[in-house]
GROMACS .gro file of C-alpha atoms in nm:
model
  450
    1MET     CA    1   1.415   2.658  -0.990
    2THR     CA    2   1.082   2.629  -1.171
    3ARG     CA    3   0.995   2.270  -1.253
    4HIS     CA    4   0.868   2.215  -1.608
    5TYR     CA    5   0.785   1.846  -1.592
    6PHE     CA    6   0.751   1.720  -1.234
    7GLY     CA    7   0.430   1.775  -1.039
    8THR     CA    8   0.340   1.666  -0.686
    9ASP     CA    9   0.366   1.298  -0.782
   10GLY     CA   10   0.614   1.254  -1.064
   11ILE     CA   11   0.538   1.337  -1.427
   12ARG     CA   12   0.193   1.288  -1.573
   13GLY     CA   13   0.002   1.382  -1.887
   14VAL     CA   14  -0.184   1.264  -2.196
   15VAL     CA   15  -0.004   0.998  -2.399
   16GLY     CA   16   0.126   1.137  -2.728
   17GLN     CA   17   0.132   1.492  -2.597
   18ASP     CA   18   0.450   1.645  -2.459
   19PRO     CA   19   0.603   1.519  -2.234
   20ILE     CA   20   0.441   1.174  -2.247
   21THR     CA   21   0.611   1.075  -2.573
   22PRO     CA   22   0.871   0.808  -2.661
   23ASP     CA   23   1.143   1.061  -2.744
   24PHE     CA   24   1.101   1.241  -2.411
   25PHE     CA   25   1.108   0.912  -2.219
   26ILE     CA   26   1.434   0.811  -2.387
   27ARG     CA   27   1.579   1.145  -2.278
   28LEU     CA   28   1.429   1.101  -1.932
   29GLY     CA   29   1.580   0.754  -1.891
   30PHE     CA   30   1.917   0.883  -2.004
   31ALA     CA   31   1.897   1.188  -1.773
   32ILE     CA   32   1.810   0.983  -1.464
   33GLY     CA   33   2.060   0.716  -1.563
   34SER     CA   34   2.343   0.966  -1.605
   35ILE     CA   35   2.276   1.105  -1.258
   36LEU     CA   36   2.277   0.753  -1.109
   37VAL     CA   37   2.608   0.673  -1.280
   38LYS     CA   38   2.763   0.996  -1.155
   39ASN     CA   39   2.629   0.952  -0.800
   40ASN     CA   40   2.757   0.595  -0.774
   41ARG     CA   41   3.112   0.644  -0.903
   42ASP     CA   42   3.242   0.672  -0.548
   43GLU     CA   43   3.065   0.346  -0.458
   44LYS     CA   44   3.255   0.177  -0.742
   45ILE     CA   45   2.931   0.035  -0.880
   46LYS     CA   46   3.017  -0.052  -1.240
   47HIS     CA   47   2.656  -0.047  -1.354
   48PRO     CA   48   2.389   0.111  -1.132
   49SER     CA   49   2.053  -0.062  -1.173
   50VAL     CA   50   1.691   0.047  -1.182
   51VAL     CA   51   1.368  -0.149  -1.143
   52ILE     CA   52   1.096  -0.056  -1.393
   53GLY     CA   53   0.733  -0.153  -1.338
   54LYS     CA   54   0.408  -0.033  -1.490
   55ASP     CA   55   0.033  -0.045  -1.456
   56THR     CA   56  -0.198  -0.205  -1.715
   57ARG     CA   57  -0.227   0.079  -1.969
   58VAL     CA   58  -0.137  -0.027  -2.323
   59SER     CA   59   0.086   0.279  -2.353
   60GLY     CA   60   0.309   0.126  -2.085
   61TYR     CA   61   0.471  -0.099  -2.349
   62MET     CA   62   0.584   0.200  -2.552
   63LEU     CA   63   0.705   0.408  -2.260
   64GLU     CA   64   0.878   0.111  -2.094
   65SER     CA   65   1.082   0.044  -2.408
   66ALA     CA   66   1.179   0.410  -2.438
   67LEU     CA   67   1.289   0.436  -2.075
   68GLU     CA   68   1.481   0.110  -2.104
   69SER     CA   69   1.673   0.244  -2.406
   70GLY     CA   70   1.762   0.566  -2.227
   71PHE     CA   71   1.890   0.387  -1.918
   72ILE     CA   72   2.095   0.136  -2.115
   73ALA     CA   73   2.250   0.417  -2.321
   74ALA     CA   74   2.358   0.582  -1.995
   75GLY     CA   75   2.522   0.260  -1.871
   76VAL     CA   76   2.249   0.152  -1.629
   77ASP     CA   77   2.118  -0.205  -1.590
   78VAL     CA   78   1.741  -0.246  -1.598
   79TYR     CA   79   1.516  -0.493  -1.414
   80LEU     CA   80   1.172  -0.524  -1.578
   81THR     CA   81   0.878  -0.650  -1.369
   82GLY     CA   82   0.580  -0.601  -1.600
   83PRO     CA   83   0.250  -0.485  -1.445
   84MET     CA   84   0.297  -0.444  -1.069
   85PRO     CA   85   0.154  -0.206  -0.806
   86THR     CA   86   0.352   0.111  -0.746
   87PRO     CA   87   0.447   0.012  -0.387
   88ALA     CA   88   0.568  -0.326  -0.516
   89ILE     CA   89   0.834  -0.143  -0.716
   90ALA     CA   90   0.941   0.044  -0.403
   91TYR     CA   91   0.980  -0.291  -0.227
   92LEU     CA   92   1.160  -0.462  -0.516
   93THR     CA   93   1.399  -0.168  -0.554
   94LYS     CA   94   1.518  -0.233  -0.199
   95ALA     CA   95   1.509  -0.612  -0.234
   96LEU     CA   96   1.720  -0.607  -0.551
   97ARG     CA   97   1.958  -0.346  -0.407
   98SER     CA   98   1.890  -0.118  -0.703
   99GLN     CA   99   1.971   0.251  -0.705
  100ALA     CA  100   1.622   0.362  -0.818
  101GLY     CA  101   1.276   0.234  -0.899
  102ILE     CA  102   1.056   0.366  -1.180
  103VAL     CA  103   0.680   0.314  -1.211
  104ILE     CA  104   0.510   0.391  -1.543
  105SER     CA  105   0.162   0.492  -1.435
  106ALA     CA  106  -0.089   0.773  -1.415
  107SER     CA  107  -0.235   0.623  -1.097
  108HIS     CA  108  -0.608   0.703  -1.068
  109ASN     CA  109  -0.616   0.914  -1.386
  110PRO     CA  110  -0.820   0.798  -1.689
  111PHE     CA  111  -0.679   0.559  -1.950
  112PRO     CA  112  -0.541   0.816  -2.202
  113ASP     CA  113  -0.297   0.949  -1.941
  114ASN     CA  114   0.034   0.804  -1.830
  115GLY     CA  115   0.349   0.914  -1.652
  116ILE     CA  116   0.618   0.805  -1.408
  117LYS     CA  117   0.693   0.795  -1.038
  118ILE     CA  118   1.049   0.755  -0.908
  119PHE     CA  119   1.170   0.580  -0.593
  120SER     CA  120   1.510   0.603  -0.426
  121GLU     CA  121   1.718   0.298  -0.331
  122ALA     CA  122   1.545   0.318   0.009
  123GLY     CA  123   1.205   0.272  -0.160
  124GLU     CA  124   1.098   0.630  -0.089
  125LYS     CA  125   0.968   0.902  -0.320
  126LEU     CA  126   1.263   1.112  -0.432
  127PRO     CA  127   1.304   1.465  -0.293
  128ASP     CA  128   1.243   1.783  -0.491
  129THR     CA  129   1.620   1.835  -0.520
  130PHE     CA  130   1.664   1.516  -0.724
  131GLU     CA  131   1.376   1.610  -0.952
  132ALA     CA  132   1.535   1.951  -1.005
  133GLU     CA  133   1.862   1.777  -1.098
  134VAL     CA  134   1.676   1.561  -1.350
  135GLU     CA  135   1.513   1.869  -1.504
  136LEU     CA  136   1.857   2.023  -1.556
  137ALA     CA  137   1.995   1.699  -1.701
  138LEU     CA  138   1.711   1.688  -1.954
  139ASN     CA  139   1.864   1.996  -2.117
  140GLU     CA  140   2.177   1.799  -2.204
  141SER     CA  141   2.206   1.601  -2.525
  142ILE     CA  142   2.228   1.221  -2.516
  143LYS     CA  143   2.585   1.097  -2.538
  144THR     CA  144   2.571   0.720  -2.536
  145VAL     CA  145   2.840   0.553  -2.326
  146LEU     CA  146   3.106   0.337  -2.494
  147PRO     CA  147   2.980  -0.003  -2.617
  148HIS     CA  148   3.150  -0.197  -2.336
  149GLU     CA  149   2.983   0.035  -2.079
  150LEU     CA  150   2.623  -0.012  -2.199
  151GLY     CA  151   2.370  -0.144  -1.950
  152LYS     CA  152   2.170  -0.466  -1.983
  153ALA     CA  153   1.802  -0.550  -1.930
  154LYS     CA  154   1.664  -0.847  -1.740
  155ARG     CA  155   1.310  -0.955  -1.656
  156VAL     CA  156   1.229  -1.027  -1.288
  157ASP     CA  157   1.037  -1.352  -1.322
  158ASP     CA  158   0.947  -1.389  -0.955
  159ALA     CA  159   0.834  -1.028  -0.891
  160GLU     CA  160   0.473  -1.127  -0.823
  161GLY     CA  161   0.557  -1.401  -0.573
  162ARG     CA  162   0.807  -1.183  -0.388
  163TYR     CA  163   0.555  -0.905  -0.342
  164VAL     CA  164   0.269  -1.136  -0.240
  165GLU     CA  165   0.482  -1.285   0.038
  166PHE     CA  166   0.602  -0.941   0.147
  167CYS     CA  167   0.246  -0.812   0.185
  168LYS     CA  168   0.138  -1.123   0.377
  169SER     CA  169   0.435  -1.079   0.612
  170THR     CA  170   0.289  -0.746   0.732
  171PHE     CA  171  -0.015  -0.925   0.876
  172PRO     CA  172   0.041  -1.088   1.219
  173GLU     CA  173   0.101  -1.464   1.202
  174LYS     CA  174  -0.134  -1.519   1.496
  175LEU     CA  175  -0.424  -1.357   1.309
  176ASN     CA  176  -0.611  -1.459   0.995
  177LEU     CA  177  -0.905  -1.343   0.783
  178ARG     CA  178  -1.115  -1.658   0.814
  179GLY     CA  179  -1.485  -1.593   0.834
  180LEU     CA  180  -1.463  -1.267   0.639
  181LYS     CA  181  -1.624  -1.223   0.299
  182ILE     CA  182  -1.435  -0.948   0.120
  183LEU     CA  183  -1.526  -0.778  -0.207
  184LEU     CA  184  -1.213  -0.657  -0.391
  185ASP     CA  185  -1.215  -0.399  -0.671
  186CYS     CA  186  -0.879  -0.389  -0.852
  187ALA     CA  187  -0.975  -0.109  -1.094
  188HIS     CA  188  -0.857  -0.324  -1.389
  189GLY     CA  189  -0.517  -0.205  -1.273
  190ALA     CA  190  -0.187  -0.323  -1.134
  191THR     CA  191  -0.327  -0.510  -0.831
  192TYR     CA  192  -0.544  -0.743  -1.039
  193HIS     CA  193  -0.311  -1.046  -1.016
  194VAL     CA  194  -0.170  -1.001  -0.664
  195ALA     CA  195  -0.444  -0.865  -0.436
  196PRO     CA  196  -0.688  -1.161  -0.468
  197LYS     CA  197  -0.407  -1.404  -0.382
  198ILE     CA  198  -0.297  -1.210  -0.075
  199PHE     CA  199  -0.639  -1.182   0.086
  200SER     CA  200  -0.750  -1.536   0.001
  201GLU     CA  201  -0.421  -1.689   0.122
  202LEU     CA  202  -0.478  -1.512   0.456
  203GLY     CA  203  -0.809  -1.694   0.485
  204ALA     CA  204  -1.076  -1.459   0.351
  205GLU     CA  205  -1.351  -1.552   0.110
  206VAL     CA  206  -1.270  -1.318  -0.178
  207ILE     CA  207  -1.496  -1.196  -0.456
  208THR     CA  208  -1.311  -0.984  -0.710
  209ILE     CA  209  -1.426  -0.728  -0.964
  210GLY     CA  210  -1.218  -0.496  -1.181
  211ASN     CA  211  -0.965  -0.774  -1.241
  212GLU     CA  212  -0.985  -0.805  -1.620
  213PRO     CA  213  -0.751  -0.540  -1.762
  214ASN     CA  214  -0.738  -0.513  -2.141
  215GLY     CA  215  -0.500  -0.219  -2.169
  216PHE     CA  216  -0.781   0.032  -2.216
  217ASN     CA  217  -1.016  -0.005  -1.916
  218ILE     CA  218  -0.802   0.096  -1.617
  219ASN     CA  219  -1.008   0.301  -1.365
  220LEU     CA  220  -1.308   0.289  -1.601
  221ASP     CA  221  -1.611   0.307  -1.370
  222VAL     CA  222  -1.427   0.094  -1.114
  223GLY     CA  223  -1.173   0.137  -0.836
  224SER     CA  224  -1.132   0.384  -0.552
  225THR     CA  225  -1.235   0.682  -0.766
  226HIS     CA  226  -1.569   0.515  -0.850
  227PRO     CA  227  -1.683   0.375  -0.513
  228LYS     CA  228  -2.043   0.337  -0.632
  229THR     CA  229  -1.940   0.021  -0.820
  230ILE     CA  230  -1.792  -0.157  -0.519
  231LYS     CA  231  -2.075  -0.032  -0.299
  232GLU     CA  232  -2.330  -0.204  -0.523
  233ALA     CA  233  -2.121  -0.522  -0.545
  234THR     CA  234  -2.063  -0.535  -0.168
  235LEU     CA  235  -2.437  -0.509  -0.100
  236LYS     CA  236  -2.525  -0.754  -0.378
  237HIS     CA  237  -2.291  -1.024  -0.245
  238LYS     CA  238  -2.366  -0.942   0.120
  239ALA     CA  239  -1.995  -0.908   0.189
  240ASP     CA  240  -1.860  -0.802   0.527
  241LEU     CA  241  -1.675  -0.518   0.357
  242GLY     CA  242  -1.543  -0.399   0.025
  243ILE     CA  243  -1.193  -0.282  -0.064
  244ALA     CA  244  -1.131  -0.067  -0.373
  245PHE     CA  245  -0.785   0.014  -0.507
  246ASP     CA  246  -0.684   0.267  -0.769
  247GLY     CA  247  -0.509   0.178  -1.094
  248ASP     CA  248  -0.157   0.158  -0.955
  249GLY     CA  249  -0.238   0.024  -0.609
  250ASP     CA  250  -0.131   0.303  -0.377
  251ARG     CA  251  -0.481   0.429  -0.285
  252VAL     CA  252  -0.759   0.247  -0.105
  253VAL     CA  253  -1.120   0.319  -0.017
  254MET     CA  254  -1.340   0.076   0.178
  255ILE     CA  255  -1.713   0.006   0.198
  256ASP     CA  256  -1.879  -0.128   0.513
  257HIS     CA  257  -2.146  -0.397   0.510
  258LEU     CA  258  -2.420  -0.133   0.498
  259GLY     CA  259  -2.274   0.022   0.182
  260LEU     CA  260  -2.124   0.329   0.351
  261ILE     CA  261  -1.800   0.465   0.203
  262VAL     CA  262  -1.502   0.474   0.440
  263ASP     CA  263  -1.230   0.705   0.310
  264GLY     CA  264  -0.860   0.738   0.389
  265ASP     CA  265  -0.919   0.972   0.685
  266GLN     CA  266  -1.145   0.721   0.856
  267LEU     CA  267  -0.917   0.426   0.780
  268LEU     CA  268  -0.626   0.616   0.933
  269LEU     CA  269  -0.835   0.670   1.245
  270VAL     CA  270  -0.917   0.297   1.270
  271ILE     CA  271  -0.547   0.203   1.252
  272ALA     CA  272  -0.449   0.468   1.508
  273LYS     CA  273  -0.731   0.365   1.742
  274ALA     CA  274  -0.612   0.002   1.752
  275LEU     CA  275  -0.247   0.098   1.797
  276LYS     CA  276  -0.340   0.338   2.076
  277ALA     CA  277  -0.545   0.068   2.251
  278LYS     CA  278  -0.244  -0.166   2.242
  279ASN     CA  279   0.003   0.110   2.344
  280GLN     CA  280   0.181   0.060   2.013
  281LEU     CA  281   0.124   0.400   1.853
  282LYS     CA  282   0.459   0.560   1.775
  283GLY     CA  283   0.407   0.933   1.838
  284GLY     CA  284   0.116   1.090   1.655
  285VAL     CA  285  -0.050   1.093   1.313
  286VAL     CA  286   0.016   1.302   1.002
  287GLY     CA  287  -0.272   1.409   0.780
  288THR     CA  288  -0.290   1.674   0.510
  289LEU     CA  289  -0.460   2.005   0.443
  290MET     CA  290  -0.751   1.796   0.310
  291THR     CA  291  -0.802   1.588   0.625
  292ASN     CA  292  -1.158   1.624   0.752
  293MET     CA  293  -1.205   1.840   1.062
  294ALA     CA  294  -1.411   1.563   1.224
  295ILE     CA  295  -1.110   1.331   1.206
  296GLU     CA  296  -0.884   1.595   1.359
  297LYS     CA  297  -1.132   1.628   1.646
  298ALA     CA  298  -1.145   1.248   1.685
  299PHE     CA  299  -0.767   1.236   1.723
  300GLN     CA  300  -0.791   1.508   1.987
  301ASP     CA  301  -1.051   1.302   2.173
  302LEU     CA  302  -0.814   1.002   2.158
  303ASP     CA  303  -0.535   1.220   2.295
  304VAL     CA  304  -0.333   1.154   1.980
  305GLU     CA  305  -0.117   1.434   1.842
  306PHE     CA  306  -0.214   1.529   1.487
  307ILE     CA  307  -0.045   1.756   1.233
  308ARG     CA  308  -0.123   1.851   0.873
  309ALA     CA  309   0.122   1.828   0.582
  310HIS     CA  310   0.084   1.962   0.228
  311VAL     CA  311  -0.131   1.748  -0.002
  312GLY     CA  312   0.068   1.460  -0.149
  313ASP     CA  313   0.195   1.141   0.012
  314ARG     CA  314   0.557   1.252  -0.032
  315TYR     CA  315   0.491   1.544   0.204
  316VAL     CA  316   0.318   1.314   0.452
  317LEU     CA  317   0.630   1.095   0.440
  318GLU     CA  318   0.858   1.394   0.497
  319ALA     CA  319   0.657   1.496   0.804
  320LEU     CA  320   0.657   1.140   0.942
  321LEU     CA  321   1.033   1.109   0.903
  322GLU     CA  322   1.088   1.450   1.060
  323LYS     CA  323   0.871   1.358   1.359
  324GLY     CA  324   0.986   0.998   1.386
  325TRP     CA  325   0.624   0.879   1.364
  326SER     CA  326   0.495   0.580   1.171
  327ILE     CA  327   0.143   0.643   1.034
  328GLY     CA  328  -0.010   0.912   0.818
  329GLY     CA  329  -0.214   0.957   0.506
  330GLU     CA  330  -0.466   1.139   0.292
  331ASN     CA  331  -0.842   1.126   0.263
  332SER     CA  332  -0.796   1.009  -0.097
  333GLY     CA  333  -0.669   0.678   0.039
  334HIS     CA  334  -0.290   0.716   0.040
  335ILE     CA  335  -0.197   0.562   0.375
  336LEU     CA  336   0.158   0.519   0.502
  337THR     CA  337   0.247   0.270   0.773
  338LEU     CA  338   0.623   0.307   0.796
  339ASP     CA  339   0.657   0.015   1.035
  340GLN     CA  340   0.552  -0.201   0.740
  341HIS     CA  341   0.668  -0.028   0.421
  342SER     CA  342   0.863   0.275   0.305
  343THR     CA  343   0.580   0.416   0.094
  344GLY     CA  344   0.200   0.420   0.075
  345ASP     CA  345   0.068   0.076  -0.015
  346ALA     CA  346  -0.306   0.018  -0.063
  347ILE     CA  347  -0.288  -0.357  -0.002
  348ILE     CA  348  -0.075  -0.326   0.312
  349ALA     CA  349  -0.290  -0.038   0.441
  350SER     CA  350  -0.598  -0.258   0.393
  351LEU     CA  351  -0.432  -0.539   0.587
  352GLN     CA  352  -0.350  -0.297   0.870
  353VAL     CA  353  -0.715  -0.190   0.883
  354LEU     CA  354  -0.827  -0.554   0.891
  355LYS     CA  355  -0.572  -0.630   1.163
  356SER     CA  356  -0.705  -0.334   1.360
  357LEU     CA  357  -1.064  -0.456   1.328
  358ARG     CA  358  -0.956  -0.798   1.456
  359LEU     CA  359  -0.775  -0.641   1.753
  360LEU     CA  360  -1.068  -0.408   1.830
  361ASN     CA  361  -1.314  -0.697   1.776
  362GLN     CA  362  -1.532  -0.466   1.567
  363SER     CA  363  -1.680  -0.453   1.219
  364LEU     CA  364  -1.570  -0.174   0.987
  365HIS     CA  365  -1.904  -0.004   1.045
  366ASP     CA  366  -1.877  -0.018   1.425
  367ALA     CA  367  -1.520   0.113   1.418
  368THR     CA  368  -1.615   0.422   1.216
  369LYS     CA  369  -1.976   0.507   1.309
  370ASP     CA  370  -1.881   0.733   1.602
  371SER     CA  371  -1.677   0.969   1.383
  372PRO     CA  372  -1.906   1.089   1.102
  373LEU     CA  373  -1.728   1.320   0.860
  374TYR     CA  374  -1.819   1.686   0.818
  375PRO     CA  375  -1.975   1.751   0.477
  376GLN     CA  376  -1.695   1.840   0.238
  377VAL     CA  377  -1.746   1.966  -0.116
  378LEU     CA  378  -1.462   1.965  -0.368
  379ILE     CA  379  -1.496   2.142  -0.702
  380ASN     CA  380  -1.222   2.115  -0.964
  381VAL     CA  381  -1.207   2.427  -1.180
  382GLU     CA  382  -1.023   2.393  -1.512
  383THR     CA  383  -0.786   2.681  -1.572
  384HIS     CA  384  -0.640   2.818  -1.895
  385LYS     CA  385  -0.373   3.030  -1.732
  386LYS     CA  386  -0.176   3.044  -1.408
  387ILE     CA  387  -0.367   3.217  -1.128
  388ASP     CA  388  -0.203   3.372  -0.824
  389LEU     CA  389  -0.468   3.270  -0.572
  390GLU     CA  390  -0.318   3.480  -0.292
  391LYS     CA  391  -0.314   3.804  -0.493
  392ASN     CA  392  -0.649   3.777  -0.671
  393LYS     CA  393  -0.875   4.019  -0.480
  394SER     CA  394  -1.206   3.879  -0.605
  395ILE     CA  395  -1.114   3.525  -0.500
  396GLN     CA  396  -0.972   3.631  -0.163
  397ASP     CA  397  -1.278   3.848  -0.085
  398ALA     CA  398  -1.504   3.546  -0.152
  399VAL     CA  399  -1.287   3.323   0.068
  400ARG     CA  400  -1.290   3.570   0.357
  401SER     CA  401  -1.667   3.611   0.330
  402VAL     CA  402  -1.722   3.234   0.345
  403GLU     CA  403  -1.479   3.188   0.635
  404GLU     CA  404  -1.664   3.453   0.836
  405LYS     CA  405  -1.994   3.274   0.777
  406LEU     CA  406  -1.843   2.937   0.876
  407ASN     CA  407  -1.734   3.098   1.205
  408ASN     CA  408  -1.458   2.845   1.286
  409LYS     CA  409  -1.699   2.556   1.229
  410GLY     CA  410  -1.563   2.483   0.886
  411ARG     CA  411  -1.285   2.584   0.651
  412VAL     CA  412  -1.190   2.674   0.296
  413LEU     CA  413  -0.895   2.535   0.101
  414LEU     CA  414  -0.782   2.645  -0.246
  415ARG     CA  415  -0.489   2.478  -0.416
  416PRO     CA  416  -0.364   2.414  -0.767
  417SER     CA  417  -0.360   2.051  -0.877
  418GLY     CA  418  -0.011   1.907  -0.903
  419THR     CA  419  -0.108   1.679  -1.193
  420GLU     CA  420  -0.375   1.864  -1.395
  421PRO     CA  421  -0.446   2.224  -1.510
  422LYS     CA  422  -0.707   2.271  -1.237
  423ILE     CA  423  -0.768   2.466  -0.919
  424ARG     CA  424  -0.921   2.255  -0.642
  425VAL     CA  425  -1.182   2.440  -0.437
  426MET     CA  426  -1.271   2.268  -0.109
  427VAL     CA  427  -1.522   2.389   0.148
  428GLU     CA  428  -1.601   2.198   0.466
  429GLY     CA  429  -1.865   2.266   0.730
  430GLN     CA  430  -2.150   2.121   0.930
  431ASP     CA  431  -2.437   2.197   0.690
  432ILE     CA  432  -2.416   2.031   0.348
  433GLU     CA  433  -2.638   2.284   0.166
  434GLU     CA  434  -2.437   2.577   0.299
  435VAL     CA  435  -2.112   2.406   0.207
  436LYS     CA  436  -2.236   2.343  -0.149
  437SER     CA  437  -2.339   2.705  -0.199
  438TYR     CA  438  -2.013   2.838  -0.054
  439ALA     CA  439  -1.806   2.608  -0.276
  440LYS     CA  440  -1.999   2.713  -0.587
  441LEU     CA  441  -1.955   3.080  -0.498
  442ILE     CA  442  -1.576   3.053  -0.470
  443ALA     CA  443  -1.551   2.825  -0.775
  444GLU     CA  444  -1.731   3.089  -0.984
  445LYS     CA  445  -1.476   3.349  -0.878
  446VAL     CA  446  -1.194   3.113  -0.979
  447LYS     CA  447  -1.362   3.051  -1.318
  448GLU     CA  448  -1.389   3.425  -1.376
  449ALA     CA  449  -1.017   3.465  -1.306
  450SER     CA  450  -0.919   3.184  -1.543
   0.00000   0.00000   0.00000
């Protein structure tokens, strides 16, 4: 069935505009809650429970209250954590033996947006089939359960401490971060109160920026989507490296001591390289359609099997589970290390990179300098109508022309955004000026079609 609300990563949009409204979120809470009640009847669970967390957007208060009402009306108990990273909710859902976890966040999107992500009781992103079931349930009217069947709400007072200790437990006890000066950028988001503690308690000297959320400044010129800020801070403070998270703490980008950006592709390579050296790599590595060709070649040189999944960490997870492998990720900074956590976690991914650097006895710069990325240009084209990219002759003619000129030394990728009304045009090759001109050419054809 066609999905009206769910994109590649939950539901997302502008606050106050359908569907990011209080009335929709009450319906959404009731719809999800009703499904949980129905699915757990056989387990004889009187009241299924959900964990609800959020990032630092002021709209989170409104949407949290609406979701809470919907769940309670359906007969579901609610655990409230307050602002916590998305992967922390995945962890707490498992720790509290809840039937689902909900994160109110628009991730790396600007402040006016918000949305939700849903985790299963196993702390994993829910499959398309569940989302389809929710969409159907949203068509039903709210029928509040009998008064004695209503759910209850409770605040999880120790959520922060639980998650801090969990993250620290993923870093080997025999290793520490002493002697490292680390610049952290928390994007004025959900990691602001946990990340500095984790890295400093493991021994690093930590300097933190982007850790003063006011409800309105999440991702504003800081975080993984604005690496220029952490680059400047890393160089200014002469740090060994910089680590930038996005607003909800599931993406990470790093900066080496020379100010060079190290993206998710390169971080994945560093982790795989250390695991391979220690004969601890479980199978191969999963990337996405966006993974840089240079990284794919580097995996080949390491004799590490590499496959591409669709864009979106949920599809990376599906491929990892299907293969029985443990690591995968996206160039945007979503990195999954399934030996450590059930979902992508920016803090844990950073710790795995730091562990790898310790084991390789290298700096971040030394570990990545031999695998320079191919120039890659991404243009986001706003669209006003749905475009069938495969059937549009003008667009396909432009793509074929560019692919012929690249001559297997580059590639073209067109895909609709799963969270915004945009078509993403990506061209990759060995010459940056050529890549720019090719990307502009195809983007113009997409604009004409929109």
